[in-house]
Structure formats: C-alpha cells, structure tokens
Backbone as JSON Lines, residues from 0, in Angstrom:
{"i":0,"aa":"M","n":[-23.2,12.23,22.33],"ca":[-23.86,12.14,23.85],"c":[-24.0,11.2,24.16]}
{"i":1,"aa":"A","n":[-24.76,10.72,24.0],"ca":[-25.7,9.09,24.23],"c":[-24.27,8.22,24.15]}
{"i":2,"aa":"A","n":[-23.97,7.49,22.68],"ca":[-22.98,7.36,21.92],"c":[-22.23,7.76,22.56]}
{"i":3,"aa":"A","n":[-21.6,8.12,23.04],"ca":[-19.62,8.94,23.37],"c":[-19.97,8.08,24.77]}
{"i":4,"aa":"A","n":[-21.07,8.37,25.87],"ca":[-21.1,7.39,27.05],"c":[-21.29,6.15,27.07]}
{"i":5,"aa":"A","n":[-21.72,5.91,25.45],"ca":[-22.19,4.25,25.31],"c":[-20.47,3.57,24.95]}
{"i":6,"aa":"I","n":[-19.94,3.97,24.94],"ca":[-18.68,3.85,23.85],"c":[-17.61,3.73,25.33]}
{"i":7,"aa":"S","n":[-17.74,5.04,25.99],"ca":[-16.55,4.97,26.94],"c":[-17.29,3.9,28.38]}
{"i":8,"aa":"A","n":[-18.86,3.75,28.53],"ca":[-19.29,2.4,28.91],"c":[-18.16,1.84,29.43]}
{"i":9,"aa":"P","n":[-18.39,1.05,30.97],"ca":[-17.12,-0.59,30.74],"c":[-17.99,-1.55,30.07]}
{"i":10,"aa":"L","n":[-17.38,-2.53,29.8],"ca":[-18.14,-3.66,28.99],"c":[-18.87,-4.27,30.43]}
{"i":11,"aa":"S","n":[-19.72,-5.09,30.34],"ca":[-20.56,-6.11,30.98],"c":[-20.88,-7.47,30.36]}
{"i":12,"aa":"L","n":[-19.67,-8.67,31.1],"ca":[-20.34,-9.33,29.85],"c":[-21.89,-10.51,29.89]}
{"i":13,"aa":"H","n":[-21.94,-9.5,31.3],"ca":[-23.92,-10.37,31.14],"c":[-24.94,-9.45,30.97]}
{"i":14,"aa":"S","n":[-24.34,-8.14,30.56],"ca":[-25.23,-7.24,30.4],"c":[-27.05,-7.82,30.13]}
{"i":15,"aa":"H","n":[-26.44,-8.54,28.87],"ca":[-27.76,-8.75,27.53],"c":[-28.3,-9.69,28.39]}
{"i":16,"aa":"L","n":[-27.95,-10.82,29.13],"ca":[-28.59,-11.34,30.37],"c":[-30.05,-10.92,31.15]}
{"i":17,"aa":"S","n":[-30.74,-11.59,31.66],"ca":[-32.15,-11.44,32.59],"c":[-30.98,-11.09,33.85]}
{"i":18,"aa":"P","n":[-31.75,-10.48,35.42],"ca":[-31.22,-10.67,36.31],"c":[-31.45,-11.47,37.04]}
{"i":19,"aa":"S","n":[-32.2,-12.5,36.98],"ca":[-32.36,-13.87,37.46],"c":[-30.94,-14.92,36.65]}
{"i":20,"aa":"S","n":[-30.05,-15.15,35.72],"ca":[-29.56,-15.48,34.83],"c":[-28.35,-14.95,35.57]}
{"i":21,"aa":"H","n":[-27.98,-13.79,35.79],"ca":[-26.77,-13.18,35.79],"c":[-25.66,-14.81,36.45]}
{"i":22,"aa":"L","n":[-24.29,-14.85,35.57],"ca":[-23.75,-16.05,36.26],"c":[-22.51,-15.48,36.57]}
{"i":23,"aa":"P","n":[-21.99,-16.03,38.07],"ca":[-20.94,-15.61,39.6],"c":[-19.83,-16.27,37.91]}
{"i":24,"aa":"M","n":[-18.85,-14.91,38.46],"ca":[-17.63,-14.93,37.35],"c":[-16.82,-16.44,37.17]}
{"i":25,"aa":"R","n":[-17.09,-17.01,38.96],"ca":[-16.51,-18.44,38.92],"c":[-16.84,-19.42,38.16]}
{"i":26,"aa":"A","n":[-18.26,-19.04,37.42],"ca":[-18.6,-19.7,36.47],"c":[-17.57,-19.53,34.97]}
{"i":27,"aa":"L","n":[-16.7,-18.29,34.98],"ca":[-15.88,-18.26,33.43],"c":[-14.58,-18.25,34.06]}
{"i":28,"aa":"P","n":[-14.27,-19.46,34.31],"ca":[-13.0,-19.45,34.77],"c":[-11.92,-18.93,33.72]}
{"i":29,"aa":"F","n":[-12.36,-19.32,32.03],"ca":[-10.98,-18.94,31.15],"c":[-11.08,-17.59,31.47]}
{"i":30,"aa":"L","n":[-11.65,-16.43,31.92],"ca":[-11.64,-15.33,31.83],"c":[-10.51,-15.03,32.89]}
{"i":31,"aa":"R","n":[-10.64,-15.91,34.19],"ca":[-10.54,-15.01,35.4],"c":[-8.75,-14.63,34.9]}
{"i":32,"aa":"G","n":[-8.59,-13.71,35.78],"ca":[-6.85,-12.86,35.64],"c":[-6.4,-12.3,34.08]}
{"i":33,"aa":"R","n":[-7.69,-12.89,32.97],"ca":[-7.13,-12.37,31.9],"c":[-7.74,-10.57,31.41]}
{"i":34,"aa":"R","n":[-6.59,-10.23,30.61],"ca":[-7.35,-8.9,30.96],"c":[-7.92,-9.09,29.24]}
{"i":35,"aa":"I","n":[-9.29,-8.28,29.27],"ca":[-9.94,-8.16,28.38],"c":[-9.88,-6.81,27.47]}
{"i":36,"aa":"R","n":[-9.37,-6.68,26.6],"ca":[-9.1,-6.03,24.9],"c":[-10.75,-4.92,25.11]}
{"i":37,"aa":"P","n":[-10.67,-3.54,24.69],"ca":[-11.32,-2.94,24.71],"c":[-11.77,-3.54,22.66]}
{"i":38,"aa":"L","n":[-13.14,-3.5,22.81],"ca":[-13.49,-3.39,21.18],"c":[-13.27,-2.8,20.44]}
{"i":39,"aa":"T","n":[-12.43,-1.87,20.54],"ca":[-12.2,-0.23,19.78],"c":[-10.18,-0.42,19.83]}
{"i":40,"aa":"T","n":[-10.06,-1.44,19.88],"ca":[-8.38,-1.78,19.97],"c":[-8.51,-2.18,18.3]}
{"i":41,"aa":"A","n":[-7.19,-0.81,17.39],"ca":[-7.13,-1.32,16.37],"c":[-5.5,-1.89,15.8]}
{"i":42,"aa":"H","n":[-5.45,-2.51,15.28],"ca":[-3.99,-3.05,14.97],"c":[-3.56,-3.13,13.34]}
{"i":43,"aa":"A","n":[-2.35,-2.27,14.11],"ca":[-2.1,-2.05,12.32],"c":[-0.06,-2.81,12.13]}
{"i":44,"aa":"V","n":[0.03,-2.82,10.8],"ca":[1.29,-3.02,10.57],"c":[2.23,-2.66,10.5]}
{"i":45,"aa":"R","n":[3.13,-3.22,11.53],"ca":[4.56,-2.13,12.17],"c":[5.46,-1.64,10.86]}
{"i":46,"aa":"Q","n":[5.47,-0.54,10.17],"ca":[5.8,-0.62,8.95],"c":[7.78,-0.35,9.09]}
{"i":47,"aa":"D","n":[8.24,-0.61,10.48],"ca":[9.67,-0.62,10.03],"c":[9.73,-2.62,9.99]}
{"i":48,"aa":"A","n":[8.84,-3.03,10.63],"ca":[9.3,-4.61,10.38],"c":[9.55,-5.03,8.89]}
{"i":49,"aa":"A","n":[8.66,-3.35,8.3],"ca":[8.93,-4.13,6.26],"c":[11.01,-4.28,6.37]}
{"i":50,"aa":"V","n":[10.55,-5.23,4.83],"ca":[11.94,-4.51,4.46],"c":[12.24,-3.69,3.58]}
{"i":51,"aa":"W","n":[12.77,-2.97,3.63],"ca":[13.31,-1.95,3.11],"c":[14.18,-2.11,2.2]}
{"i":52,"aa":"T","n":[14.92,-1.71,1.1],"ca":[15.6,-1.78,-0.04],"c":[16.36,-0.59,-0.62]}
{"i":53,"aa":"P","n":[17.04,-0.25,-0.41],"ca":[17.88,1.03,-0.66],"c":[18.24,1.23,-1.67]}
{"i":54,"aa":"A","n":[17.88,1.84,-2.94],"ca":[17.82,2.0,-4.53],"c":[18.23,3.28,-4.94]}
{"i":55,"aa":"P","n":[19.18,3.77,-6.09],"ca":[19.62,5.35,-6.43],"c":[18.89,5.53,-7.35]}
{"i":56,"aa":"V","n":[18.05,6.87,-7.21],"ca":[17.25,7.42,-8.39],"c":[18.69,7.61,-9.73]}
{"i":57,"aa":"S","n":[18.07,6.95,-10.94],"ca":[18.44,6.95,-12.17],"c":[17.8,8.66,-13.09]}
{"i":58,"aa":"A","n":[16.67,8.77,-13.04],"ca":[16.46,10.16,-13.27],"c":[14.64,10.81,-12.98]}
{"i":59,"aa":"V","n":[14.73,11.78,-13.09],"ca":[13.51,12.21,-12.23],"c":[13.41,13.8,-13.17]}
{"i":60,"aa":"G","n":[12.56,13.95,-13.76],"ca":[11.79,14.9,-15.07],"c":[10.61,15.29,-14.97]}
{"i":61,"aa":"A","n":[9.99,16.1,-15.21],"ca":[8.54,16.48,-15.56],"c":[8.12,15.48,-16.31]}
{"i":62,"aa":"A","n":[6.89,15.49,-16.13],"ca":[6.52,14.78,-17.18],"c":[5.2,15.43,-17.73]}
{"i":63,"aa":"T","n":[4.66,16.43,-17.93],"ca":[3.99,17.45,-18.0],"c":[4.31,18.11,-18.26]}
{"i":64,"aa":"A","n":[3.56,19.25,-19.11],"ca":[3.83,20.59,-19.67],"c":[3.73,21.3,-18.25]}
{"i":65,"aa":"D","n":[2.91,21.32,-18.01],"ca":[2.92,22.41,-16.58],"c":[3.86,21.94,-14.66]}
{"i":66,"aa":"G","n":[4.62,20.59,-15.25],"ca":[5.49,20.41,-13.94],"c":[4.46,19.78,-12.97]}
{"i":67,"aa":"S","n":[3.58,19.39,-12.85],"ca":[2.77,18.17,-12.36],"c":[2.79,17.26,-11.71]}
{"i":68,"aa":"V","n":[3.38,16.84,-12.83],"ca":[3.36,15.35,-12.87],"c":[5.07,14.82,-13.3]}
{"i":69,"aa":"F","n":[5.7,14.08,-12.46],"ca":[6.88,13.64,-12.28],"c":[6.92,12.14,-12.69]}
{"i":70,"aa":"H","n":[8.05,11.94,-14.01],"ca":[8.5,10.47,-13.99],"c":[9.8,10.57,-13.38]}
{"i":71,"aa":"V","n":[10.33,9.32,-12.06],"ca":[11.41,9.11,-11.63],"c":[11.73,7.83,-12.0]}
{"i":72,"aa":"A","n":[12.48,7.43,-12.1],"ca":[13.01,6.33,-12.77],"c":[14.46,5.8,-11.74]}
{"i":73,"aa":"V","n":[14.21,4.65,-11.25],"ca":[15.08,4.15,-10.02],"c":[15.37,2.64,-9.79]}
{"i":74,"aa":"D","n":[17.38,2.62,-10.09],"ca":[18.3,1.66,-10.23],"c":[18.22,0.68,-9.66]}
{"i":75,"aa":"L","n":[17.31,-0.85,-10.17],"ca":[17.79,-1.69,-8.82],"c":[19.27,-2.68,-9.52]}
{"i":76,"aa":"S","n":[19.76,-2.08,-10.51],"ca":[21.01,-2.99,-10.38],"c":[21.19,-4.01,-9.77]}
{"i":77,"aa":"D","n":[21.63,-3.33,-8.41],"ca":[22.33,-3.84,-7.0],"c":[20.35,-4.6,-6.35]}
{"i":78,"aa":"A","n":[19.56,-4.69,-6.87],"ca":[18.19,-5.25,-5.87],"c":[17.45,-6.25,-7.04]}
{"i":79,"aa":"A","n":[18.42,-7.26,-7.74],"ca":[17.32,-7.73,-8.77],"c":[16.09,-8.68,-8.08]}
{"i":80,"aa":"E","n":[16.57,-8.82,-7.25],"ca":[15.29,-9.92,-5.99],"c":[13.62,-9.3,-6.29]}
{"i":81,"aa":"L","n":[14.4,-8.1,-6.0],"ca":[12.89,-6.22,-5.5],"c":[12.82,-6.92,-7.58]}
{"i":82,"aa":"A","n":[13.66,-6.54,-8.6],"ca":[13.06,-6.14,-9.76],"c":[12.13,-7.7,-10.33]}
{"i":83,"aa":"D","n":[12.55,-8.8,-9.87],"ca":[12.35,-9.42,-10.21],"c":[10.71,-10.19,-9.45]}
{"i":84,"aa":"S","n":[11.09,-9.55,-8.77],"ca":[9.32,-9.51,-7.89],"c":[8.55,-8.84,-8.85]}
{"i":85,"aa":"Y","n":[8.46,-8.15,-9.61],"ca":[7.59,-7.23,-10.32],"c":[6.93,-8.21,-11.44]}
{"i":86,"aa":"V","n":[5.88,-8.53,-11.9],"ca":[5.44,-9.95,-12.53],"c":[4.5,-9.33,-13.32]}
{"i":87,"aa":"A","n":[3.66,-8.26,-12.89],"ca":[2.57,-8.01,-13.46],"c":[1.9,-6.32,-13.17]}
{"i":88,"aa":"P","n":[2.09,-5.74,-14.65],"ca":[1.76,-4.47,-14.37],"c":[0.16,-4.59,-13.23]}
{"i":89,"aa":"G","n":[0.1,-3.37,-12.42],"ca":[-1.13,-3.13,-11.82],"c":[-0.17,-3.53,-10.44]}
{"i":90,"aa":"Q","n":[1.04,-3.82,-10.31],"ca":[1.61,-4.22,-8.34],"c":[2.16,-2.73,-8.26]}
{"i":91,"aa":"Y","n":[2.47,-2.44,-7.11],"ca":[2.26,-1.51,-6.3],"c":[3.58,-1.88,-4.6]}
{"i":92,"aa":"L","n":[3.72,-1.04,-4.59],"ca":[5.28,-0.89,-3.53],"c":[5.12,0.72,-2.95]}
{"i":93,"aa":"Q","n":[6.15,0.37,-1.18],"ca":[5.59,2.1,-0.73],"c":[7.16,2.29,-1.24]}
{"i":94,"aa":"V","n":[7.02,3.53,-1.22],"ca":[7.9,4.02,-1.2],"c":[9.16,5.26,0.14]}
{"i":95,"aa":"R","n":[10.02,5.08,0.53],"ca":[10.74,6.53,1.57],"c":[11.83,7.3,0.88]}
{"i":96,"aa":"V","n":[11.33,7.93,1.19],"ca":[12.08,9.33,0.61],"c":[12.87,9.73,1.68]}
{"i":97,"aa":"P","n":[14.02,9.72,2.13],"ca":[14.78,10.58,3.35],"c":[14.36,11.95,3.62]}
{"i":98,"aa":"A","n":[14.1,12.86,4.32],"ca":[13.6,13.83,5.27],"c":[14.67,14.83,5.28]}
{"i":99,"aa":"A","n":[14.69,16.08,5.58],"ca":[16.33,16.79,6.02],"c":[16.0,16.88,7.55]}
{"i":100,"aa":"D","n":[14.72,16.43,8.39],"ca":[14.52,16.15,9.93],"c":[14.58,14.57,9.83]}
{"i":101,"aa":"G","n":[14.75,13.34,8.96],"ca":[15.17,12.18,9.39],"c":[13.57,11.74,9.19]}
{"i":102,"aa":"E","n":[12.72,12.27,8.83],"ca":[11.56,11.6,8.9],"c":[11.56,10.8,7.67]}
{"i":103,"aa":"L","n":[10.78,9.09,7.64],"ca":[10.83,8.86,6.0],"c":[9.22,8.16,6.28]}
{"i":104,"aa":"K","n":[8.47,8.98,5.43],"ca":[6.44,8.45,5.9],"c":[6.99,8.0,4.39]}
{"i":105,"aa":"P","n":[6.53,6.44,4.7],"ca":[6.58,5.96,3.02],"c":[4.59,6.26,2.05]}
{"i":106,"aa":"A","n":[5.39,6.23,1.04],"ca":[4.11,6.62,0.1],"c":[4.1,5.27,-0.44]}
{"i":107,"aa":"F","n":[2.27,5.09,-0.85],"ca":[2.54,3.46,-1.89],"c":[2.28,4.76,-3.61]}
{"i":108,"aa":"M","n":[3.4,3.4,-4.13],"ca":[3.53,3.82,-5.72],"c":[3.43,2.49,-7.04]}
{"i":109,"aa":"A","n":[2.43,3.52,-7.33],"ca":[2.04,2.06,-8.54],"c":[3.5,1.84,-9.82]}
{"i":110,"aa":"V","n":[3.64,1.05,-10.33],"ca":[4.84,0.72,-10.7],"c":[4.38,1.52,-12.42]}
{"i":111,"aa":"A","n":[4.89,2.01,-12.75],"ca":[4.05,2.47,-14.25],"c":[4.94,1.73,-15.17]}
{"i":112,"aa":"S","n":[6.18,1.16,-15.0],"ca":[7.02,0.15,-15.98],"c":[6.67,-1.02,-16.34]}
{"i":113,"aa":"P","n":[6.58,-1.65,-17.28],"ca":[6.4,-2.9,-17.63],"c":[6.46,-3.73,-16.99]}
{"i":114,"aa":"P","n":[6.36,-5.02,-16.24],"ca":[7.67,-5.92,-16.03],"c":[8.31,-6.69,-17.14]}
{"i":115,"aa":"G","n":[9.96,-7.0,-16.23],"ca":[10.72,-7.92,-16.92],"c":[11.05,-6.59,-18.26]}
{"i":116,"aa":"V","n":[11.61,-5.3,-17.83],"ca":[11.84,-4.71,-18.65],"c":[13.56,-4.11,-18.03]}
{"i":117,"aa":"G","n":[14.33,-5.21,-17.07],"ca":[15.31,-5.09,-17.21],"c":[14.87,-4.36,-15.37]}
{"i":118,"aa":"P","n":[16.33,-4.33,-14.88],"ca":[16.93,-3.91,-13.08],"c":[16.29,-2.23,-12.75]}
{"i":119,"aa":"R","n":[15.34,-2.07,-13.13],"ca":[14.19,-0.58,-13.44],"c":[13.31,-0.26,-13.21]}
{"i":120,"aa":"F","n":[12.47,0.47,-11.7],"ca":[11.32,0.66,-11.36],"c":[10.97,2.02,-12.36]}
{"i":121,"aa":"E","n":[9.99,2.2,-12.99],"ca":[9.16,4.07,-13.44],"c":[8.24,4.42,-12.77]}
{"i":122,"aa":"F","n":[8.32,5.58,-12.09],"ca":[6.86,5.82,-11.73],"c":[6.66,7.28,-12.19]}
{"i":123,"aa":"L","n":[5.36,7.2,-11.77],"ca":[4.42,8.54,-12.63],"c":[4.44,9.23,-11.31]}
{"i":124,"aa":"V","n":[4.6,10.39,-10.79],"ca":[4.3,10.89,-9.44],"c":[3.69,12.02,-9.71]}
{"i":125,"aa":"K","n":[2.54,12.02,-8.78],"ca":[2.33,13.98,-9.07],"c":[2.61,14.33,-7.5]}
{"i":126,"aa":"S","n":[3.17,15.94,-7.89],"ca":[3.99,16.15,-7.1],"c":[2.83,17.29,-5.84]}
{"i":127,"aa":"V","n":[2.48,16.69,-4.53],"ca":[1.63,17.16,-3.92],"c":[2.39,18.45,-2.53]}
{"i":128,"aa":"P","n":[2.06,19.57,-2.6],"ca":[2.9,20.03,-1.58],"c":[2.97,19.15,0.16]}
{"i":129,"aa":"G","n":[4.11,18.97,0.75],"ca":[4.2,18.46,1.68],"c":[3.8,17.03,2.19]}
{"i":130,"aa":"T","n":[4.03,16.45,0.96],"ca":[4.0,14.55,1.41],"c":[5.0,14.54,0.23]}
{"i":131,"aa":"T","n":[5.48,13.01,0.64],"ca":[6.54,12.52,-0.32],"c":[6.29,12.19,-1.27]}
{"i":132,"aa":"A","n":[5.73,12.31,-1.67],"ca":[5.45,12.48,-3.72],"c":[6.65,13.63,-3.42]}
{"i":133,"aa":"E","n":[6.01,14.67,-2.84],"ca":[6.67,16.18,-3.17],"c":[8.12,15.89,-3.28]}
{"i":134,"aa":"R","n":[8.41,15.07,-2.19],"ca":[9.82,14.71,-2.03],"c":[10.77,14.26,-2.66]}
{"i":135,"aa":"L","n":[9.98,12.9,-3.54],"ca":[9.92,12.69,-4.65],"c":[10.02,12.6,-6.04]}
{"i":136,"aa":"C","n":[9.75,13.78,-6.09],"ca":[9.56,14.62,-7.53],"c":[10.79,15.19,-7.04]}
{"i":137,"aa":"G","n":[11.18,15.92,-6.12],"ca":[12.7,16.94,-6.02],"c":[13.51,15.87,-5.58]}
{"i":138,"aa":"L","n":[13.75,15.23,-5.86],"ca":[15.05,14.37,-5.77],"c":[16.06,14.13,-6.94]}
{"i":139,"aa":"R","n":[17.51,14.35,-7.07],"ca":[17.99,14.44,-8.18],"c":[19.03,12.51,-8.09]}
{"i":140,"aa":"D","n":[19.54,12.62,-9.94],"ca":[19.53,11.55,-10.03],"c":[21.06,10.74,-9.0]}
{"i":141,"aa":"G","n":[21.21,10.04,-8.75],"ca":[22.19,9.43,-7.34],"c":[21.43,9.41,-6.31]}
{"i":142,"aa":"D","n":[20.48,10.29,-5.49],"ca":[19.8,10.26,-5.0],"c":[19.23,8.91,-4.19]}
{"i":143,"aa":"V","n":[19.34,8.4,-3.01],"ca":[18.87,7.2,-2.95],"c":[17.43,7.09,-1.84]}
{"i":144,"aa":"V","n":[16.63,6.54,-2.1],"ca":[15.39,6.41,-1.55],"c":[14.86,4.37,-1.17]}
{"i":145,"aa":"E","n":[14.42,4.53,-0.7],"ca":[14.09,2.35,0.44],"c":[13.26,2.6,-0.72]}
{"i":146,"aa":"L","n":[12.89,1.3,-0.96],"ca":[11.64,0.47,-1.5],"c":[10.82,-0.59,-0.45]}
{"i":147,"aa":"G","n":[10.15,-0.57,-0.56],"ca":[9.16,-1.85,0.42],"c":[9.23,-2.94,-0.98]}
{"i":148,"aa":"A","n":[8.03,-4.07,-0.05],"ca":[8.82,-5.47,-0.91],"c":[6.66,-4.62,-2.37]}
{"i":149,"aa":"V","n":[6.86,-5.95,-3.04],"ca":[6.14,-5.5,-4.49],"c":[5.05,-5.86,-4.19]}
{"i":150,"aa":"M","n":[3.43,-5.38,-3.94],"ca":[2.73,-5.84,-3.48],"c":[1.71,-5.76,-4.76]}
{"i":151,"aa":"G","n":[0.64,-6.52,-4.54],"ca":[-0.8,-6.94,-5.1],"c":[-0.2,-8.12,-6.51]}
{"i":152,"aa":"K","n":[-1.77,-8.21,-7.05],"ca":[-1.74,-8.96,-8.18],"c":[-1.54,-8.4,-9.21]}
{"i":153,"aa":"G","n":[-2.03,-7.41,-9.41],"ca":[-1.72,-6.06,-10.45],"c":[-2.96,-6.78,-11.63]}
{"i":154,"aa":"F","n":[-2.96,-6.56,-12.81],"ca":[-3.99,-6.45,-13.67],"c":[-4.61,-7.7,-14.28]}
{"i":155,"aa":"P","n":[-5.35,-8.45,-14.64],"ca":[-5.22,-9.75,-15.34],"c":[-5.18,-9.76,-17.33]}
{"i":156,"aa":"V","n":[-4.16,-8.54,-17.62],"ca":[-4.34,-8.79,-18.93],"c":[-3.83,-9.96,-19.54]}
{"i":157,"aa":"D","n":[-3.91,-11.17,-18.96],"ca":[-3.23,-12.32,-19.64],"c":[-4.75,-12.88,-20.12]}
{"i":158,"aa":"R","n":[-5.63,-12.26,-19.5],"ca":[-7.13,-12.81,-20.18],"c":[-7.39,-12.2,-21.95]}
{"i":159,"aa":"I","n":[-6.74,-11.45,-21.88],"ca":[-7.16,-10.77,-23.54],"c":[-6.61,-11.87,-24.26]}
{"i":160,"aa":"T","n":[-7.66,-12.33,-24.78],"ca":[-7.67,-13.74,-25.56],"c":[-8.24,-13.22,-26.63]}
{"i":161,"aa":"P","n":[-7.94,-13.57,-27.88],"ca":[-6.27,-14.43,-28.01],"c":[-5.55,-13.16,-27.84]}
{"i":162,"aa":"P","n":[-4.04,-12.83,-27.34],"ca":[-3.49,-11.89,-26.87],"c":[-2.96,-10.54,-27.77]}
{"i":163,"aa":"D","n":[-2.98,-11.29,-29.26],"ca":[-2.67,-10.63,-30.32],"c":[-4.3,-9.45,-30.51]}
{"i":164,"aa":"A","n":[-5.17,-9.57,-29.7],"ca":[-6.19,-8.87,-30.7],"c":[-6.73,-7.32,-29.99]}
{"i":165,"aa":"A","n":[-5.51,-7.1,-29.44],"ca":[-5.41,-6.08,-28.54],"c":[-4.4,-5.41,-28.9]}
{"i":166,"aa":"Q","n":[-3.76,-4.46,-29.81],"ca":[-2.72,-4.42,-29.48],"c":[-2.56,-3.16,-28.92]}
{"i":167,"aa":"T","n":[-3.07,-2.47,-28.36],"ca":[-3.39,-1.65,-27.19],"c":[-4.14,-1.9,-25.95]}
{"i":168,"aa":"V","n":[-3.54,-1.55,-24.64],"ca":[-4.71,-1.41,-23.72],"c":[-4.83,-0.55,-22.58]}
{"i":169,"aa":"L","n":[-5.81,0.38,-22.58],"ca":[-5.4,1.11,-21.67],"c":[-5.77,0.79,-20.82]}
{"i":170,"aa":"I","n":[-5.36,1.42,-19.5],"ca":[-6.07,1.16,-17.99],"c":[-5.64,2.84,-17.24]}
{"i":171,"aa":"F","n":[-7.04,2.85,-16.98],"ca":[-7.77,4.41,-16.55],"c":[-7.23,4.33,-14.71]}
{"i":172,"aa":"A","n":[-6.69,5.31,-14.18],"ca":[-6.6,4.89,-12.78],"c":[-7.9,6.48,-12.31]}
{"i":173,"aa":"A","n":[-7.86,6.49,-11.25],"ca":[-8.63,7.39,-11.0],"c":[-8.03,7.52,-8.75]}
{"i":174,"aa":"G","n":[-7.62,8.44,-8.49],"ca":[-8.09,8.39,-6.45],"c":[-6.08,7.98,-6.93]}
{"i":175,"aa":"T","n":[-6.63,6.72,-5.9],"ca":[-5.13,6.29,-5.58],"c":[-4.9,4.69,-5.52]}
{"i":176,"aa":"G","n":[-5.19,4.59,-6.69],"ca":[-5.4,2.72,-7.18],"c":[-6.31,2.41,-8.72]}
{"i":177,"aa":"I","n":[-5.92,1.26,-9.48],"ca":[-6.92,1.66,-10.82],"c":[-7.61,0.25,-10.31]}
{"i":178,"aa":"R","n":[-8.67,0.48,-10.51],"ca":[-9.88,-0.63,-10.57],"c":[-9.84,-1.66,-11.78]}
{"i":179,"aa":"S","n":[-9.25,-3.03,-11.84],"ca":[-8.82,-4.44,-12.92],"c":[-10.72,-3.7,-13.54]}
{"i":180,"aa":"S","n":[-11.82,-3.46,-12.96],"ca":[-12.79,-3.37,-14.05],"c":[-12.84,-2.06,-15.37]}
{"i":181,"aa":"L","n":[-11.87,-1.55,-14.99],"ca":[-11.35,-0.67,-15.9],"c":[-10.5,-0.88,-17.2]}
{"i":182,"aa":"V","n":[-10.64,-1.55,-16.99],"ca":[-9.39,-2.17,-17.91],"c":[-10.09,-2.46,-19.67]}
{"i":183,"aa":"S","n":[-9.78,-1.33,-20.38],"ca":[-10.48,-1.87,-21.53],"c":[-10.02,-2.19,-23.09]}
{"i":184,"aa":"Q","n":[-10.08,-2.74,-24.06],"ca":[-9.32,-3.11,-24.99],"c":[-9.41,-2.01,-26.4]}
{"i":185,"aa":"L","n":[-8.47,-1.62,-26.21],"ca":[-8.56,-0.84,-28.2],"c":[-8.25,-1.69,-29.19]}
{"i":186,"aa":"N","n":[-9.34,-2.18,-29.78],"ca":[-8.72,-2.84,-31.2],"c":[-7.79,-1.72,-32.01]}
{"i":187,"aa":"A","n":[-6.82,-2.34,-33.16],"ca":[-6.41,-1.71,-33.65],"c":[-7.24,-1.6,-34.77]}
{"i":188,"aa":"D","n":[-6.8,-0.72,-35.99],"ca":[-8.03,-0.21,-36.48],"c":[-7.01,-0.53,-38.22]}
C-alpha cells in the first residue's frame, strides 16, 4: 500500500533538499511552462509505422506427426529486396496474418530457411490456440500474409574456422529465441 501511495504521489523537485535550501520556482526557469512527464511513462514502437510487405503463402503442411508444428513457406518473388535483406541464419521478422475480425496482431518468427536460397522464406511454427501462429498454420496456398523488415544480426556461423571443420552445425532453441552461445559444432566422422 505504501508503494502504491509513493507511486501516485506527485513528484517534488526539491523534496530531497533540506527545508532551508528550497529553491523558488523562479530559480528553475527552464522548467517554467513545461509539462513534466511522469517517471512511469513507457515508450513503444508504433507498429503501424513499420513497412509491411504483402506476400503469398506457397506451402503449409504439418512438420511433425502430431500436427503441432507446421512448415510454412512464403513466396517472395515480388519482394526481392526483403529476400535479399536476409543474410545470416538466426535473423527474424514480424508476420501479420489477417483475421476475420480484421485484426492484424504481429508475431515474431525466426526464418528457418538458409539465406540466399531464393525468393522464399520458410518458417517452422508451433500452433498455439488463439494466437497469430495458429492463424498462420491454418492458411492455404495463395493466402496473403504481411511481413515486416528482417531484424537481428543472426548467428556467427562464419566464426567456424576453417569453414569445412564442421559439416553439420546444430542450433538448439528454447522459448522465443536462440542464444548464439548454444551454437555447437558436430564434426563428421
């Protein structure tokens, strides 16, 4: 209760000063006439300010026997610039899927296909009821999604030296992202 009262109490510019050292407001001319923002103000990125690229789905299918994870491919033939911006494994972007009610809630998705293999992004998506991921898994070939800009630096797989030292690189994921410290090398026998 005391914490709530402290948060809602107005800020005093000189509460930390002793009573004899209070400064009159005229001593602070740079604050006069200015609105002081509360310390709890949060700033968020405007999602409608992002550039969204429409692209058709070219394939959707179950990637696991139980149908909980789907393979989704998006055709980027008409979005070469977006395809070319994907340069490192581990990069991600936002995907928006239109809903019947017009809602376009974006979801962050890691691109599962390797960079530079053509104008196509592939995703492995776990279908979770009531989410954008579930809507994405329910799409059919030709349905259109909206893709945001490619983000992130990706994984430093170029640090594997010499490059042929590992024929297979395994990247393990948990939660919503993959930590680059979990990149491991498997030497071929």
